[in-house]
Coordinates of C-alpha atoms in Angstrom, one line a residue:
M1 CA 16.9 -11.1 11.7
D2 CA 19.8 -8.9 11.7
G3 CA 19.6 -4.9 11.7
R4 CA 20.0 -4.7 8.0
T5 CA 17.3 -7.3 7.3
K6 CA 14.9 -5.5 9.8
L7 CA 15.6 -2.1 8.2
S8 CA 14.9 -3.3 4.8
I9 CA 11.6 -5.0 6.0
L10 CA 10.6 -1.7 7.7
L11 CA 11.4 0.3 4.5
M12 CA 9.1 -2.1 2.5
S13 CA 6.4 -1.7 5.1
G14 CA 6.6 2.0 4.6
C15 CA 6.3 1.5 0.8
Q16 CA 3.5 -0.7 1.4
A17 CA 1.8 2.0 3.4
L18 CA 2.2 4.3 0.7
M19 CA 0.9 2.1 -1.8
N20 CA -2.1 1.2 0.0
S21 CA -2.7 4.8 0.8
T22 CA -3.0 5.4 -2.9
T23 CA -5.4 2.3 -3.2
S24 CA -7.5 3.4 -0.2
I25 CA -7.9 6.9 -1.8
M26 CA -9.0 5.2 -5.0
I27 CA -11.4 3.0 -3.2
S28 CA -13.0 5.6 -0.9
S29 CA -13.3 8.3 -3.5
A30 CA -13.4 6.8 -7.3
A31 CA -17.0 5.8 -7.2
L32 CA -18.0 9.2 -5.7
V33 CA -15.9 11.0 -8.4
S34 CA -17.5 8.7 -11.1
L35 CA -21.0 9.9 -9.9
L36 CA -20.1 13.5 -10.4
L37 CA -18.5 12.6 -14.0
L38 CA -21.2 10.2 -15.2
G39 CA -24.7 11.0 -16.8
D40 CA -27.7 9.1 -15.6
D41 CA -26.2 5.5 -15.8
K42 CA -24.7 5.2 -12.2
S43 CA -24.1 1.3 -12.8
L44 CA -20.8 2.4 -14.3
A45 CA -19.8 4.2 -11.1
T46 CA -17.6 1.3 -10.0
V47 CA -15.5 1.1 -13.4
P48 CA -12.7 3.2 -12.2
V49 CA -12.1 0.8 -9.3
T50 CA -12.5 -2.1 -11.6
A51 CA -10.1 -0.5 -13.9
V52 CA -7.4 -0.3 -10.8
V53 CA -7.9 -4.0 -10.2
T54 CA -7.8 -4.9 -14.2
G55 CA -4.5 -3.0 -14.4
T56 CA -3.2 -5.0 -11.5
A57 CA -4.4 -8.2 -13.0
L58 CA -2.9 -7.3 -16.5
M59 CA 0.4 -6.2 -15.1
T60 CA 0.9 -9.0 -12.4
I61 CA 2.9 -11.6 -14.6
P62 CA 4.7 -8.9 -16.8
A63 CA 5.9 -7.3 -13.5
S64 CA 7.1 -10.8 -12.1
L65 CA 8.9 -11.4 -15.2
F66 CA 10.5 -7.9 -15.4
M67 CA 11.8 -8.0 -11.9
R68 CA 13.4 -11.5 -12.7
Q69 CA 15.4 -9.8 -15.4
V70 CA 16.3 -6.4 -13.8
G71 CA 15.7 -7.1 -9.8
R72 CA 12.9 -6.3 -7.6
K73 CA 14.3 -2.8 -6.6
A74 CA 14.1 -1.6 -10.3
G75 CA 10.6 -3.1 -10.6
F76 CA 9.4 -1.4 -7.4
L77 CA 10.7 2.1 -8.9
C78 CA 9.1 1.4 -12.2
G79 CA 5.8 0.5 -10.5
A80 CA 5.9 3.7 -8.4
F81 CA 6.4 5.7 -11.5
L82 CA 3.4 4.1 -13.3
G83 CA 1.4 5.1 -10.4
I84 CA 2.6 8.8 -10.5
V85 CA 1.6 8.8 -14.3
G86 CA -1.7 7.4 -13.5
A87 CA -2.6 9.9 -10.8
A88 CA -1.6 12.6 -13.2
I89 CA -4.0 11.3 -15.8
C90 CA -6.8 11.0 -13.2
S91 CA -6.2 14.6 -12.0
Y92 CA -6.3 16.1 -15.6
S93 CA -9.4 14.0 -16.4
I94 CA -11.2 15.4 -13.1
Y95 CA -10.0 18.8 -14.5
I96 CA -11.7 18.4 -17.8
G97 CA -14.6 16.4 -16.6
N98 CA -13.7 13.1 -18.6
F99 CA -14.8 9.9 -17.0
W100 CA -13.2 7.5 -19.2
G101 CA -10.1 9.4 -19.0
F102 CA -10.4 9.1 -15.3
A103 CA -10.8 5.4 -15.6
F104 CA -7.7 5.0 -17.8
G105 CA -5.5 6.7 -15.4
A106 CA -7.0 4.5 -12.7
M107 CA -5.6 1.7 -14.7
F108 CA -2.2 2.7 -14.4
V109 CA -2.5 3.2 -10.6
G110 CA -3.4 -0.6 -10.7
M111 CA -0.3 -1.4 -12.5
Y112 CA 1.5 0.3 -9.9
T113 CA -0.2 -1.9 -7.4
A114 CA 0.8 -4.9 -9.5
F115 CA 4.5 -4.2 -8.7
G116 CA 3.9 -3.3 -5.1
N117 CA 1.9 -6.4 -4.4
Y118 CA 5.5 -8.0 -4.7
Y119 CA 6.8 -6.3 -1.6
R120 CA 5.3 -9.2 0.6
F121 CA 7.4 -11.7 -1.6
A122 CA 10.5 -9.5 -1.5
A123 CA 10.1 -9.6 2.3
V124 CA 10.4 -13.6 2.2
D125 CA 13.7 -12.9 0.0
V126 CA 15.2 -10.7 2.5
A127 CA 14.2 -12.5 5.7
G128 CA 14.5 -16.2 4.6
I129 CA 12.3 -19.0 4.7
K130 CA 12.5 -19.5 8.4
N131 CA 11.0 -16.0 9.0
R132 CA 8.6 -15.9 5.9
S133 CA 5.2 -15.7 7.8
K134 CA 6.5 -12.9 10.0
A135 CA 8.2 -11.0 7.1
V136 CA 5.0 -11.0 5.0
S137 CA 3.0 -9.8 8.2
Y138 CA 5.4 -6.9 9.0
V139 CA 5.4 -5.8 5.4
L140 CA 1.4 -5.9 5.0
A141 CA 1.2 -4.2 8.4
G142 CA 2.3 -1.0 6.6
G143 CA -1.3 -1.0 5.3
L144 CA -2.5 0.0 8.8
I145 CA -1.0 3.6 8.3
A146 CA -3.1 3.5 4.9
G147 CA -6.3 2.9 7.0
F148 CA -5.9 6.3 8.4
L149 CA -3.9 8.0 5.9
G150 CA -5.6 7.2 2.6
P151 CA -9.4 7.9 3.3
Q152 CA -8.4 11.1 5.6
I153 CA -6.3 12.5 2.5
A154 CA -9.5 12.0 0.4
S155 CA -11.8 13.6 2.9
H156 CA -9.7 16.6 3.8
S157 CA -8.4 17.4 0.1
K158 CA -11.6 16.8 -1.8
D159 CA -12.5 20.4 -1.9
L160 CA -9.1 22.0 -1.9
F161 CA -9.3 22.8 -5.7
L162 CA -13.1 23.9 -6.0
P163 CA -14.9 23.6 -8.3
Y164 CA -12.8 20.6 -9.2
T165 CA -14.1 18.4 -6.6
Y166 CA -11.8 15.6 -5.6
L167 CA -8.8 16.9 -7.6
G168 CA -6.9 17.2 -4.4
P169 CA -6.8 13.5 -3.5
Y170 CA -5.4 12.5 -7.0
L171 CA -2.6 15.2 -6.7
A172 CA -1.7 13.8 -3.3
I173 CA -1.2 10.3 -4.9
I174 CA 1.4 11.9 -7.0
V175 CA 3.2 12.9 -3.7
L176 CA 3.0 9.5 -2.3
G177 CA 4.4 8.0 -5.3
I178 CA 7.5 10.1 -5.1
L179 CA 7.9 9.4 -1.6
A180 CA 7.7 5.7 -2.3
M181 CA 10.6 6.0 -4.9
L182 CA 12.7 7.7 -2.2
L183 CA 12.1 4.7 0.3
I184 CA 12.6 2.1 -2.3
S185 CA 15.8 3.5 -3.2
F186 CA 17.2 2.5 0.2
V187 CA 16.1 -1.0 0.3
S188 CA 18.5 -3.8 0.1
I189 CA 17.0 -6.9 -1.5
P190 CA 19.3 -9.8 -2.4
K191 CA 19.7 -10.7 -6.1
M192 CA 18.5 -14.3 -7.1
S193 CA 21.7 -16.4 -7.7
V194 CA 22.6 -18.0 -11.0
H195 CA 21.9 -21.4 -9.6
Q196 CA 18.5 -20.3 -8.3
A197 CA 17.5 -18.6 -11.5
S198 CA 18.5 -21.3 -13.9
G199 CA 17.7 -24.4 -11.8
E200 CA 15.3 -27.2 -12.7
Q201 CA 11.6 -26.3 -13.1
R202 CA 8.6 -28.2 -13.1
P203 CA 5.8 -27.7 -15.4
L204 CA 3.3 -24.9 -14.3
L205 CA 0.4 -27.5 -14.4
E206 CA 2.3 -29.9 -12.2
I207 CA 2.6 -27.2 -9.6
I208 CA -0.9 -25.9 -9.9
K209 CA -2.4 -29.3 -9.3
Q210 CA -0.8 -29.6 -5.9
P211 CA -3.8 -29.6 -3.2
T212 CA -1.6 -27.0 -1.2
F213 CA -1.6 -24.7 -4.0
I214 CA -5.1 -25.0 -4.8
V215 CA -6.0 -24.3 -1.1
A216 CA -3.5 -21.1 -0.8
V217 CA -4.5 -19.6 -4.3
L218 CA -8.5 -19.9 -3.6
S219 CA -7.9 -18.6 -0.1
A220 CA -6.2 -15.4 -1.5
M221 CA -8.7 -15.3 -4.4
I222 CA -11.9 -15.6 -2.4
G223 CA -10.6 -13.6 0.6
F224 CA -9.6 -10.6 -1.8
G225 CA -12.6 -11.2 -4.3
V226 CA -15.0 -11.2 -1.6
M227 CA -13.4 -8.1 0.1
S228 CA -13.6 -6.2 -3.3
L229 CA -17.1 -7.3 -4.0
V230 CA -18.5 -6.0 -0.8
M231 CA -16.2 -3.1 -0.2
T232 CA -16.5 -1.5 -3.7
A233 CA -20.2 -1.3 -3.2
T234 CA -20.1 0.1 0.3
P235 CA -19.8 3.9 -0.5
L236 CA -22.6 3.6 -3.0
A237 CA -24.8 1.6 -0.6
M238 CA -24.2 4.0 2.2
V239 CA -24.9 7.3 0.3
G240 CA -28.1 5.3 -1.1
C241 CA -29.1 4.7 2.5
G242 CA -28.9 8.4 3.4
H243 CA -25.5 8.3 5.2
Q244 CA -23.1 11.2 4.6
H245 CA -20.0 10.9 2.4
S246 CA -17.9 11.7 5.5
D247 CA -19.5 8.5 6.9
S248 CA -18.4 6.3 4.0
F249 CA -14.7 7.5 4.2
N250 CA -14.7 6.7 8.1
V251 CA -16.1 3.2 7.5
I252 CA -13.5 2.5 4.7
S253 CA -10.9 3.9 6.9
W254 CA -11.7 1.5 10.0
H255 CA -12.2 -1.3 7.2
V256 CA -8.5 -0.7 6.0
V257 CA -7.3 -0.6 9.6
A258 CA -9.0 -4.0 10.1
M259 CA -7.3 -5.3 7.1
Y260 CA -3.7 -4.5 8.1
G261 CA -3.9 -4.0 11.9
P262 CA -3.7 -7.8 12.6
S263 CA -0.6 -8.3 10.5
F264 CA 1.4 -7.5 13.6
F265 CA 0.5 -10.9 14.9
T266 CA -0.9 -12.8 12.0
G267 CA 2.6 -14.3 11.3
S268 CA 3.0 -15.4 14.9
L269 CA -0.4 -17.0 14.8
I270 CA 0.6 -18.8 11.6
S271 CA 3.7 -19.9 13.1
R272 CA 1.7 -21.3 15.9
F273 CA -1.5 -22.8 14.5
G274 CA -0.5 -23.3 10.9
E275 CA -1.8 -21.7 7.6
Y276 CA -5.0 -23.9 7.3
K277 CA -6.4 -23.0 10.7
I278 CA -5.7 -19.2 9.9
I279 CA -7.3 -19.6 6.7
F280 CA -10.5 -21.2 8.0
V281 CA -10.9 -18.6 10.6
G282 CA -10.7 -15.9 8.1
A283 CA -13.5 -17.4 6.1
L284 CA -15.4 -17.7 9.2
L285 CA -15.0 -14.0 9.8
G286 CA -16.1 -13.3 6.3
M287 CA -19.5 -15.3 7.0
A288 CA -19.9 -13.1 10.2
S289 CA -19.3 -10.0 8.2
V290 CA -22.2 -10.9 5.8
M291 CA -24.6 -11.7 8.7
V292 CA -23.9 -8.4 10.2
A293 CA -24.4 -6.6 6.9
L294 CA -27.7 -8.3 6.3
M295 CA -29.0 -7.4 9.7
G296 CA -29.6 -3.8 9.1
L297 CA -28.6 -0.6 7.2
E298 CA -27.7 1.4 10.3
L299 CA -24.3 3.2 10.4
M300 CA -23.0 0.5 13.0
N301 CA -24.0 -2.3 10.8
F302 CA -21.8 -0.9 8.0
Y303 CA -18.9 -0.3 10.7
V304 CA -18.9 -3.7 12.0
A305 CA -19.5 -5.5 8.9
L306 CA -16.5 -3.9 7.2
V307 CA -14.4 -4.3 10.3
L308 CA -15.1 -8.0 10.2
L309 CA -14.5 -8.2 6.3
G310 CA -11.1 -6.5 6.9
L311 CA -10.1 -9.2 9.6
S312 CA -11.5 -11.8 7.1
W313 CA -9.2 -10.6 4.4
N314 CA -6.1 -10.5 6.5
F315 CA -6.3 -14.0 7.6
M316 CA -7.3 -15.4 4.3
F317 CA -4.7 -13.4 2.1
I318 CA -1.8 -13.6 4.5
G319 CA -2.6 -17.5 5.1
G320 CA -2.7 -18.0 1.6
T321 CA 0.3 -16.0 0.6
T322 CA 2.5 -17.9 3.1
L323 CA 1.1 -21.2 2.1
V324 CA 1.8 -20.9 -1.5
T325 CA 5.5 -20.2 -0.8
T326 CA 5.7 -23.6 0.3
T327 CA 4.6 -25.1 -3.1
Y328 CA 7.7 -24.0 -5.4
K329 CA 11.4 -24.2 -5.7
P330 CA 13.5 -20.9 -6.0
S331 CA 13.9 -21.4 -9.8
E332 CA 9.9 -21.4 -10.1
T333 CA 9.5 -18.3 -8.1
S334 CA 8.8 -15.9 -10.8
K335 CA 6.2 -17.9 -12.8
V336 CA 4.3 -19.2 -9.7
Q337 CA 4.2 -16.0 -7.9
G338 CA 3.0 -14.3 -11.3
M339 CA 0.4 -16.9 -11.8
N340 CA -0.7 -16.8 -8.1
D341 CA -1.2 -12.8 -8.5
F342 CA -2.7 -13.0 -11.8
L343 CA -5.5 -15.4 -10.6
V344 CA -6.2 -13.4 -7.4
F345 CA -6.3 -10.0 -9.1
G346 CA -8.2 -11.2 -12.1
T347 CA -10.8 -12.6 -9.4
V348 CA -10.7 -9.0 -7.8
A349 CA -11.2 -7.2 -11.0
T350 CA -14.3 -9.5 -11.8
A351 CA -15.7 -8.9 -8.3
S352 CA -15.3 -5.1 -8.4
L353 CA -17.1 -4.8 -11.7
A354 CA -19.8 -7.3 -10.6
S355 CA -20.1 -5.2 -7.3
G356 CA -21.5 -1.9 -9.2
Q357 CA -23.9 -3.9 -11.3
L358 CA -25.2 -6.0 -8.4
Q359 CA -25.6 -3.0 -6.2
E360 CA -27.3 -0.8 -8.9
H361 CA -29.7 -3.4 -10.1
F362 CA -30.2 -5.7 -7.0
G363 CA -29.0 -4.0 -3.9
W364 CA -26.8 -4.2 -0.9
I365 CA -28.4 -7.4 0.4
V366 CA -27.6 -9.5 -2.8
V367 CA -23.8 -8.1 -2.8
N368 CA -23.4 -9.6 0.6
L369 CA -25.3 -13.0 -0.3
G370 CA -23.1 -13.4 -3.3
A371 CA -20.0 -13.9 -0.9
L372 CA -21.5 -16.8 1.1
P373 CA -21.0 -19.8 -1.3
L374 CA -17.4 -18.6 -2.1
L375 CA -16.5 -18.4 1.6
G376 CA -18.2 -21.8 2.2
L377 CA -16.1 -23.4 -0.5
V378 CA -12.9 -22.3 1.0
M379 CA -13.9 -23.6 4.6
V380 CA -14.9 -27.0 3.0
L381 CA -11.5 -27.3 1.1
T382 CA -9.4 -26.0 3.9
L383 CA -10.9 -28.6 6.2
W384 CA -10.7 -31.2 3.7
N385 CA -6.8 -30.5 3.0
M386 CA -5.9 -29.6 6.7
P387 CA -2.9 -31.8 7.7
M388 CA -4.7 -33.1 10.8
F389 CA -7.7 -34.4 8.7
K390 CA -5.7 -35.8 6.1
R391 CA -4.0 -38.1 8.7
M392 CA -7.6 -39.0 10.1
R393 CA -8.7 -39.9 6.6
T394 CA -5.6 -41.9 6.0
A395 CA -6.0 -43.8 9.3
A396 CA -9.6 -44.6 8.3

């Protein structure tokens, strides 16, 4: 990669860091804000987190189509502006004590995430097919900064504007959005050529029916869905077990570090071992996370389980993202990427909503048990479709 390409990827990695810091602020604090704004029905505490993911799912396909028309840079700027609007609504809702207004603002923050999730695909546009796994990894590695920055912003600013607890973190999101817009303005992303944009396209169903597409999307769907299911419930479970709010911030912080830290070498691992093996290992790490969570409710159990969960997400999501880019032609980019992310974040929205209900009515153990069959499905399908095993079945 030349210097200009590396600079663009570095800037998008910075944008990813700012966006994920916004997301980690929401994840680490939104459920706790809800506890302050709600009455007796605490089962609604995860609704704002679900609203974030719902906003992401609903905007995913429109964001892809919008960027196809106006370009990725304009789309990223639009997305950051939506995040600023959402944070402003959340801040005002905290000020007046309105839970549903807070959830509404959270949905706009999710729309920002829908645009920002295309940073990883934009990295492929910038770096080219040959360097796609490393480009995706390096952009997602920006989330490593978010692992420290987001939860720490939430922790240290939550009491800045007392008696309006947690107002500080949502005002901080506005600042993060402005910084993201500044970075995006310096990114250089090649525009799709007329030939690429208007080339022959297969029906979407034909693309979706490919075994490779199925494995790729299921890996990202389940990897992200399981992570959302468990992570969304974690602050509630920890507080319910008697741990401090600061402990839940620190656990989420290390979880986010584990999500993005391996990205510095995940691309190299994919290049060496292939997407299928990395996805399989990711599902295996998810199983290990569940096992640790089921072994006890001590603080260390939460730390280890959430770190393993973060590693699982990294391998499954980056592996699935890289694999899905092999299933479509340039002219099919927008519709396939849009469908991929709609399926992924639709799953995440469902998982985050189910998380609060499961945690409230059945508890932490059931939340974790719900992840096992999903991870097992990915492991079976990955092995069944892995090229090595395909060749063995063909020979047999």
